[in-house]
Coordinates of C-alpha atoms in Angstrom, one line a residue:
X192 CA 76.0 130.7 93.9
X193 CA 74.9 132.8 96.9
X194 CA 73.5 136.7 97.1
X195 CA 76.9 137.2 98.9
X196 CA 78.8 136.1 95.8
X197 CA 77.0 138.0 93.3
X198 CA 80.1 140.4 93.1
X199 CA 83.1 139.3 91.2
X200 CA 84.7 141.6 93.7
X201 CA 83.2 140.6 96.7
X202 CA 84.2 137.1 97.8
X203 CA 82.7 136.0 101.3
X204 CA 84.2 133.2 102.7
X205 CA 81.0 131.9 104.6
X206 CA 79.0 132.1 102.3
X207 CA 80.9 129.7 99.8
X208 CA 81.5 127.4 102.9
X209 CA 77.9 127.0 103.4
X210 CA 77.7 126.2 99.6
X211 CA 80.7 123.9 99.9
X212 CA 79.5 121.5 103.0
X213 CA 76.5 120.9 101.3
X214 CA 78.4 118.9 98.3
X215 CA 79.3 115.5 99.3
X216 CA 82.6 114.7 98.3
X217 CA 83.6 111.6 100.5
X218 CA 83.1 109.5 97.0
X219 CA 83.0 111.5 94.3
X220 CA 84.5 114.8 94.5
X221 CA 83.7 115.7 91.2
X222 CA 79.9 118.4 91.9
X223 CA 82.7 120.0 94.5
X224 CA 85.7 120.7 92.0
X225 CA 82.7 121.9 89.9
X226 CA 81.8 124.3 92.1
X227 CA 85.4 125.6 93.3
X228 CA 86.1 125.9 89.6
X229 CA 82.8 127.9 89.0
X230 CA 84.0 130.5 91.8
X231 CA 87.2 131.1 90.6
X232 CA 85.7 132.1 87.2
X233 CA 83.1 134.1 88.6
X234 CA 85.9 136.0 90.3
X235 CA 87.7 136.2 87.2
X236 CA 90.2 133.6 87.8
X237 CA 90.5 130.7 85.4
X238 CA 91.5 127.2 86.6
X239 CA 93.0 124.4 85.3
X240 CA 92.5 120.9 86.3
X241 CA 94.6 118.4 85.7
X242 CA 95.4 114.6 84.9
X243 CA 95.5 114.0 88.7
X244 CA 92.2 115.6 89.1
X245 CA 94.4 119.0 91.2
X246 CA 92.4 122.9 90.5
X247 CA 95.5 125.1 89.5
X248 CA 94.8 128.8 89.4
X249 CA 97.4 131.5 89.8
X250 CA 97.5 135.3 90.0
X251 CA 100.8 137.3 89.5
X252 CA 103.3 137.1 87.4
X253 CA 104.6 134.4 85.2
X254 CA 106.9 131.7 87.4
X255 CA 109.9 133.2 85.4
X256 CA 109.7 136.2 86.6
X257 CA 107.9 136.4 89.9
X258 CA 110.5 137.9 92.9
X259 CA 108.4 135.5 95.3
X260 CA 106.0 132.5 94.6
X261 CA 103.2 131.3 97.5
X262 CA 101.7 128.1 96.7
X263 CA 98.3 127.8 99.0
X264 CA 97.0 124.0 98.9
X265 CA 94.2 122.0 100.8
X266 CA 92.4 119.0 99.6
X267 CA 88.1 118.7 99.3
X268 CA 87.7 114.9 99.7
X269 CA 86.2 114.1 103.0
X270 CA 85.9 111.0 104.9
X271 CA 82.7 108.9 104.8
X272 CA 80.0 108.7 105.6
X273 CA 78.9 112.1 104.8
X274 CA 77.4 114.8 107.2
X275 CA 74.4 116.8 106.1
X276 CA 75.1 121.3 106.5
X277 CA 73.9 122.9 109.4
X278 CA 74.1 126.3 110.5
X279 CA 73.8 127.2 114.1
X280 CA 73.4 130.5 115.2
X281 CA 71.5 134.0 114.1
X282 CA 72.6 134.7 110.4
X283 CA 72.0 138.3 111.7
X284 CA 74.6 138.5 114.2
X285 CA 77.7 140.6 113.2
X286 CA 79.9 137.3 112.9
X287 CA 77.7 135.9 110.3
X288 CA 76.2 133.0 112.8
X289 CA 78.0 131.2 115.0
X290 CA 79.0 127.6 113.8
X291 CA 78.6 125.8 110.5
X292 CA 78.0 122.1 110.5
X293 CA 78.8 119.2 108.5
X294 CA 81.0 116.8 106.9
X295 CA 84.5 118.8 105.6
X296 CA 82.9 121.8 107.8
X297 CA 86.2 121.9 109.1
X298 CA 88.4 119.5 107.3
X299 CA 88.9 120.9 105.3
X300 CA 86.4 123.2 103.4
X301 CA 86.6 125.8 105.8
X302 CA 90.6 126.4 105.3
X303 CA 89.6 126.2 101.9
X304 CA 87.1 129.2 102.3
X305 CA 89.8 131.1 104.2
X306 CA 92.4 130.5 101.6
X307 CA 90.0 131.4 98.5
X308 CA 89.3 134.6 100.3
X309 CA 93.1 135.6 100.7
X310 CA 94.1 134.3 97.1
X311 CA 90.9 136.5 95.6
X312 CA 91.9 139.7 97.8
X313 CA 95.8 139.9 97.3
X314 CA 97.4 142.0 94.0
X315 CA 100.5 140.6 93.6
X316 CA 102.1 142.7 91.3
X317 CA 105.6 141.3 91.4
X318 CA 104.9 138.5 93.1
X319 CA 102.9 135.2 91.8
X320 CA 100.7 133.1 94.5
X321 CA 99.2 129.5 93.0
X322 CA 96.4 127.8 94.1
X323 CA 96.6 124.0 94.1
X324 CA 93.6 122.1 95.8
X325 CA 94.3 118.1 95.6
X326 CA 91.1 116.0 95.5
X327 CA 92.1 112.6 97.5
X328 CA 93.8 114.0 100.6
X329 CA 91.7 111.5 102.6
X330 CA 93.1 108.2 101.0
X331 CA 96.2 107.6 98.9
X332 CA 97.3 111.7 98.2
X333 CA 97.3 110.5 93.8
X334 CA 97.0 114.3 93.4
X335 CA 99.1 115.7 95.2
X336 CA 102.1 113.3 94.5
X337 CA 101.6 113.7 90.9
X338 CA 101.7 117.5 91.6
X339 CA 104.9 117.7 93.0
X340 CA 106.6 115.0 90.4
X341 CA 105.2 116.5 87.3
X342 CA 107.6 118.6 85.3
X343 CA 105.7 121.6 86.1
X344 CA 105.3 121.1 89.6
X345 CA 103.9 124.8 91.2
X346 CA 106.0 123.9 94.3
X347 CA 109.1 123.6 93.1
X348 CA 110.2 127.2 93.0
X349 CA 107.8 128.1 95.3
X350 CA 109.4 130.5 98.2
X351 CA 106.4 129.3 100.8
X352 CA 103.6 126.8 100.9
X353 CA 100.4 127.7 103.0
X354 CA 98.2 123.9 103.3
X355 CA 94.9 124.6 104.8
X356 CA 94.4 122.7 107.7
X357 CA 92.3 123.0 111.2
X358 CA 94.8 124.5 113.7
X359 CA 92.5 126.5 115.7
X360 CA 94.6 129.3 113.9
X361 CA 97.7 128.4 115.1
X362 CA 100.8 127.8 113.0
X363 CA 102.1 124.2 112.8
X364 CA 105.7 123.7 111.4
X365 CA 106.1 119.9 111.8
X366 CA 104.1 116.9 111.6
X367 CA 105.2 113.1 112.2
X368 CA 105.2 110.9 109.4
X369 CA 102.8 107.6 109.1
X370 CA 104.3 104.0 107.7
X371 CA 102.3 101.1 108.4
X372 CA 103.6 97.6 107.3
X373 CA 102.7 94.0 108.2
X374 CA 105.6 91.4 110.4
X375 CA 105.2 87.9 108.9
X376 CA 106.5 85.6 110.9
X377 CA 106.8 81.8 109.1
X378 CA 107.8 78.5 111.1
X379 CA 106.0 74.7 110.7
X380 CA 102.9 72.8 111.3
X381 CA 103.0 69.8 113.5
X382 CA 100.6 68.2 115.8
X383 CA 99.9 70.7 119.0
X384 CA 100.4 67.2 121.3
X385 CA 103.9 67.2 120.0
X386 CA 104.8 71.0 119.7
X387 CA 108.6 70.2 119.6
X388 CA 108.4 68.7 115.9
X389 CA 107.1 72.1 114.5
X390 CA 108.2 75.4 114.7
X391 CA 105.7 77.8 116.3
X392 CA 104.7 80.9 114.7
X393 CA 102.6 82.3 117.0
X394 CA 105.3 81.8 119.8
X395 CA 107.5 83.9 118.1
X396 CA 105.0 87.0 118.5
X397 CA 106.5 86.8 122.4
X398 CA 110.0 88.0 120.8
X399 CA 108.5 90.3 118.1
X400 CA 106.6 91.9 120.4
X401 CA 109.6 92.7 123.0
X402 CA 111.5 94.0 120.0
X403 CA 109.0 96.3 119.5
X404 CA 108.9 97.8 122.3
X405 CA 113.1 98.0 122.6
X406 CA 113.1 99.6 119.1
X407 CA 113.2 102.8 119.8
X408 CA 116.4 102.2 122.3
X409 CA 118.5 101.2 119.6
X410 CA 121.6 103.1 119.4
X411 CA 121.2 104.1 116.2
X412 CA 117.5 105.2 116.7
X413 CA 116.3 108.6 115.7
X414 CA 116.9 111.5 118.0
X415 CA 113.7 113.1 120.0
X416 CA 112.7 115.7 117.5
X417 CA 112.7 119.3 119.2
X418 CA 108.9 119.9 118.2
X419 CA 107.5 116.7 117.5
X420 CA 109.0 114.2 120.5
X421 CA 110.0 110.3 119.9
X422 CA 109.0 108.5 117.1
X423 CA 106.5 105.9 118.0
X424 CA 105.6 101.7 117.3
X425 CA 103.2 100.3 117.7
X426 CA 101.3 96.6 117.6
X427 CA 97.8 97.1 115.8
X428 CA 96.2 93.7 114.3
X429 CA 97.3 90.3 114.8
X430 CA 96.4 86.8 112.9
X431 CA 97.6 83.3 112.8
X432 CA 97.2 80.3 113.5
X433 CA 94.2 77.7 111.8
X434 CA 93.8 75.5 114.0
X435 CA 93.0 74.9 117.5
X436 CA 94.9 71.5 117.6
X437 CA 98.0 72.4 115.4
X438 CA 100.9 74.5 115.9
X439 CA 101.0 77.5 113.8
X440 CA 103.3 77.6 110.6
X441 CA 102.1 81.2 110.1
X442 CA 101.3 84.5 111.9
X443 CA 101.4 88.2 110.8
X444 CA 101.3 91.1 113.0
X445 CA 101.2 95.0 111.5
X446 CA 102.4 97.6 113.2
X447 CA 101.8 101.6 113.2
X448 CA 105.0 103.9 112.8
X449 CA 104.6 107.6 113.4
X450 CA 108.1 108.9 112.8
X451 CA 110.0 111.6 113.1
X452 CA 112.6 113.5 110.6
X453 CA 115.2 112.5 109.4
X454 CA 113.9 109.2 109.6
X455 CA 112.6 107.7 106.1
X456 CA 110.3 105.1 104.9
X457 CA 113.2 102.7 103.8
X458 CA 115.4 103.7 106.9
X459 CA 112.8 102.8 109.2
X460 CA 112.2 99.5 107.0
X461 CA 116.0 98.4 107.0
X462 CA 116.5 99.3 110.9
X463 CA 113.0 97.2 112.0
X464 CA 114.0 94.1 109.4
X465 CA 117.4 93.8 111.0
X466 CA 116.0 94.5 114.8
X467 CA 113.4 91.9 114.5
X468 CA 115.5 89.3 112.9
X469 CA 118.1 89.6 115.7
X470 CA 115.2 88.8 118.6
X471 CA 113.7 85.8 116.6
X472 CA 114.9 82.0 116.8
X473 CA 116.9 81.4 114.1
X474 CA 114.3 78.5 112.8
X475 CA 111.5 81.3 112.5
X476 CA 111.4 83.1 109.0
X477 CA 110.1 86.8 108.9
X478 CA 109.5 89.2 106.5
X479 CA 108.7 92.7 107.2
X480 CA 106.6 94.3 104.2
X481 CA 104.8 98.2 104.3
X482 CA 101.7 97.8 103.0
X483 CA 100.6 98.1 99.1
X484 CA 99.7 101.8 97.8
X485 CA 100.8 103.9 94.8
X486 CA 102.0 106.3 96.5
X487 CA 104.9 107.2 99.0
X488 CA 103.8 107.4 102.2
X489 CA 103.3 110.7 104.1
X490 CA 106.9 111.0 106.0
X491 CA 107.5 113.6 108.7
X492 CA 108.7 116.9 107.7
X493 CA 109.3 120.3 109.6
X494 CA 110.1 124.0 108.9
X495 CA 112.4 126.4 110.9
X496 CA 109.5 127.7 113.1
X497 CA 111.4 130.9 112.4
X498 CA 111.4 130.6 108.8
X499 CA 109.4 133.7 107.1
X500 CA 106.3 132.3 106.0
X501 CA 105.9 131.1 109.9
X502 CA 106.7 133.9 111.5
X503 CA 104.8 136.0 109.4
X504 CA 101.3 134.1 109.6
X505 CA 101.8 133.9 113.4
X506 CA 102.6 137.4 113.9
X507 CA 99.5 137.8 111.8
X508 CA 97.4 135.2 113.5
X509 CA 98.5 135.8 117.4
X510 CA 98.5 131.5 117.2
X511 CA 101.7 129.5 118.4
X512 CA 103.5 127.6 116.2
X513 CA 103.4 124.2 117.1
X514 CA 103.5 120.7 115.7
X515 CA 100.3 119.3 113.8
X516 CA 99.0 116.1 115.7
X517 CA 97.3 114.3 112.2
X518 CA 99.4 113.3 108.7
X519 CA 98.9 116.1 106.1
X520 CA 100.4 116.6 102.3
X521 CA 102.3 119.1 103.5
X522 CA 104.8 116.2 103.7
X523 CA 105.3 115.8 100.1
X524 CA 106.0 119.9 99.5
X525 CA 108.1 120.4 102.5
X526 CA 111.0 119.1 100.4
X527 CA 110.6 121.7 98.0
X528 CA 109.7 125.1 100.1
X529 CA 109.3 125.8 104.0
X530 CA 105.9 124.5 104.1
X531 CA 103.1 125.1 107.4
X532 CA 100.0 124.1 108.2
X533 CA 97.1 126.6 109.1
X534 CA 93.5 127.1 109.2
X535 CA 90.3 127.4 111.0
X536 CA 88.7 124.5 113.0
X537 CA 90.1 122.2 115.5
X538 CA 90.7 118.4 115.3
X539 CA 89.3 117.6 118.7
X540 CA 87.5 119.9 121.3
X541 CA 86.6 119.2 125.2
X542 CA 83.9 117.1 124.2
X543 CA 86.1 114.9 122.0
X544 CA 86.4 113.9 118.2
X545 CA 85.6 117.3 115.7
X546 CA 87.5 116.5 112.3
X547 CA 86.3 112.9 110.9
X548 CA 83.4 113.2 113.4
X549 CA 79.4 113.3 113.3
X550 CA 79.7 116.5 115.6
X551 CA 82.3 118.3 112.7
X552 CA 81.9 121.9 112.5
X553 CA 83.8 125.2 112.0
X554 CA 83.1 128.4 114.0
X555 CA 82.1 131.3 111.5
X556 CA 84.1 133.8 112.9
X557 CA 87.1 131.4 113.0
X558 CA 86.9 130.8 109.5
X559 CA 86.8 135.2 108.9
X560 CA 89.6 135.4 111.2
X561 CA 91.7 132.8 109.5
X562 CA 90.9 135.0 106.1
X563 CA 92.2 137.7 107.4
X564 CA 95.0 136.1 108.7
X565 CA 96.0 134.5 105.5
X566 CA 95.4 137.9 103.1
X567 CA 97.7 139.9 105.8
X568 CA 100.2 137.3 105.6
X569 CA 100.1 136.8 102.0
X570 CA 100.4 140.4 101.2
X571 CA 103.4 140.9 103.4
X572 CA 105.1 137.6 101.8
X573 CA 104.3 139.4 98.1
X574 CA 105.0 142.8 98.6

C-alpha cells in the first residue's frame, strides 16, 4: 500500500494503478486478487471470492430491496509475456505524471483503478452497486461464465452493467462476437500419377474457399448491424495433405467468424454446415466443428445507445458512443442488463499496437478523468 492510500477515505486511483501493474498476472493472478481484496478492506469494504476465482464486493442495500442495481466488472489477467511498470513524466505535475507503463497498464488495470475509485466514492443509500472483477478475461472467461450461471448471479437483476475497458473514454454499446471452428474436408488416397482413382481433399479447398467468400450473400444472412457493420469470415490456417506423391485423403481449414447480433454460435454453425456442403462434390466428406473450450463463446451483443446507463456516462464523459473494435465479457451480461463498455486507455494509437503490446500504457490523467466520469455517472444512476 501507498502514502496515497493511507486513508480509508481517500482512494487515489493512480496510486493503486502503479501498485497494480507492478503484479504480474498473465499466469497467476492470484498476488493481484490479493492485493485488490486488501484495498477493498482497507477501504472498509469486504470481498468475497468465489469458486470461479470472481472478487464480489457490494455497497447499498440488500438485492431485495435496492430501487436500482449497477454491477461494475473488469477482469485483471493479462496477456503474456509480462511488461515491467514504468512511470513517465514529473510525479509533481498537477495530473499526477503523465503516462504509466506496463503490462495491463491499460488493459485493463487502469479501468479497474477508475471503477475502484467510483465504487469507493458513491453512497448509495437506496440504491445497491456490485463489484465483480473476473480473473481469466484473457483466455476462456471460467469466471465470468460461472458468474452469470450461478444461482446468485449479481447480474441478473442488475438495472446497468459498467465493464472496464480502454475506450479512450468513449462509450461503446456493441461489440461483434468471435466463433472460430475448423472445416474438415475427407476424400481418398491414391497414387498422385493417377489422381482420378482418389478423391482429392486438398482440391476441394478451391470450392470451400469460394463458399467462404459468398457466405455472407446468402439470402438468409444476417442483416448489416446499424453500429457494428457485416459480420465477417474468414480463412486463417490450412493443413493437408502427407505426401508429395499422393493425393490427399485429408485437409482441414479454420476459419475466423466475427458476427453480428442476432446471429448465434449454433446459427452461424447450421447456416456454414449446410453452405459448404452445397459447394462441395458430393464424393468429398466435411465436417464443420468450433473449436474445444468450456465455455460459450463470446457472441455479439449491443445496447440501445440511448438506453440510460449510455447516455448517462456519455453525457458525463463528452465521449461518443460507438462500437468496441475487440471481444469483451460484456457479451455474457448483456443478456441480463443494458451493458457498455468504458474506460481509460486506447487499444491502438498512431504509432500502432497499445493494449497486448510491449509499448502498453495508460495516460494518468485519462485514468482521473474516467474516475470522475464513472462516480458522476454512478451517482446519477443511484440517486
Amino acid at each position: 500500500m501507498t502514502g496515497d492510500e493511507s486513508s480509508a477515505d481517500a482512494f487515489d486511483p493512480v496510486a493503486f494503478l502503479e501498485t497494480a501493474v507492478q503484479h504480474a498476472s498473465h499466469e497467476d493472478v492470484g498476488p493481484m486478487r490479493e492485493y485488490l481484496c486488501e484495498t477493498l478492506e482497507t477501504h472498509g469494504v469486504d470481498p468475497r471470492v468465489d469458486d470461479a476465482g470472481n472478487v464480489l464486493a457490494s455497497r447499498g442495500q440488500p438485492r431485495a430491496e435496492a430501487e436500482t442495481h449497477v454491477v461494475l466488472n473488469t477482469h485483471i489477467d493479462t496477456v503474456s509475456p509480462h511488461v515491467p511498470f514504468e512511470r513517465d513524466g514529473d510525479a509533481s505535475e498537477a495530473n499526477g505524471g503523465d503516462v504509466i507503463r506496463g503490462r495491463g497498464s491499460c488493459d485493463a488495470k487502469g479501468p479497474l483503478a477508475a471503477l475502484l475509485a467510483a465504487f469507493f466514492a458513491v453512497e448509495p443509500t437506496d440504491s445497491r452497486v456490485t463489484l465483480a472483477v473476473t480473473p481469466d478475461e484473457e483466455v476462456l472467461s471460467t469466471g465470468a461464465y460461472a458468474l452469470v450461471s450461478g444461482d446468485d448471479s449479481p447480474t441478473r437483476d442488475a438495472d446497468a452493467v459498467i465493464v472496464g475497458e480502454p475506450t479512450d473514454i468513449d462509450v461503446c454499446t456493441a461489440a461483434k462476437g468471435r466463433f472460430q471452428g475448423t472445416i474438415h474436408l475427407s476424400g481418398a488416397n491414391a497414387h498422385a500419377a493417377e489422381p482420378e482413382t482418389g478423391v482429392n481433399a486438398v482440391a476441394a479447398l478451391e470450392d470451400v474457399l469460394a463458399a467462404i467468400r459468398t457466405f455472407d450473400e446468402r439470402d438468409d444472412a444476417p442483416p448489416t448491424h446499424p453500429q457494428l457493420g457485416a459480420a465477417t469470415l474468414t480463412p486463417t490456417v490450412v493443413e493437408g495433405g502427407e505426401a508429395t506423391n499422393q493425393v490427399p485423403a485429408d485437409c482441414a481449414l479454420t476459419v475466423d467468424r466475427r458476427s453480428v447480433p442476432p446471429e448465434t454460435a449454433d446459427e452461424f454453425h447450421e447456416a456454414l454446415t449446410a453452405h459448404l456442403q452445397a459447394a462441395i462434390p458430393g464424393d468429398v466428406g466435411l465436417e464443420f466443428r468450433f473449436t474445444d473450450r468450456p465455455t460459450p463463446f463470446l457472441e455479439a451483443w449491443d445496447t440501445d445507445p440511448d438506453a440510460d446507463v449510455a447516455k448517462t456516462l456519455a453525457d458525463a464523459s463528452g465521449g461518443e458512443r460507438r462500437p468496441f473494435t475487440a471481444a469483451t465479457e460484456a457479451s455474457y451480461f448483456a443478456a441480463d442488463a443494458p451493458t457498455v463498455v468504458f474506460g481509460p486507455g486506447v487499444l491502438a494509437d498512431d504509432e500502432g499496437a497499445v493494449a497486448h503490446a510491449p509499448r502498453e500504457y495508460v495516460r494518468v490523467a485519462a485514468v482521473r478523468e474516467a474516475a470522475g466520469t464513472l462516480e458522476e455517472t454512478l451517482a446519477a444512476l443511484l440517486e
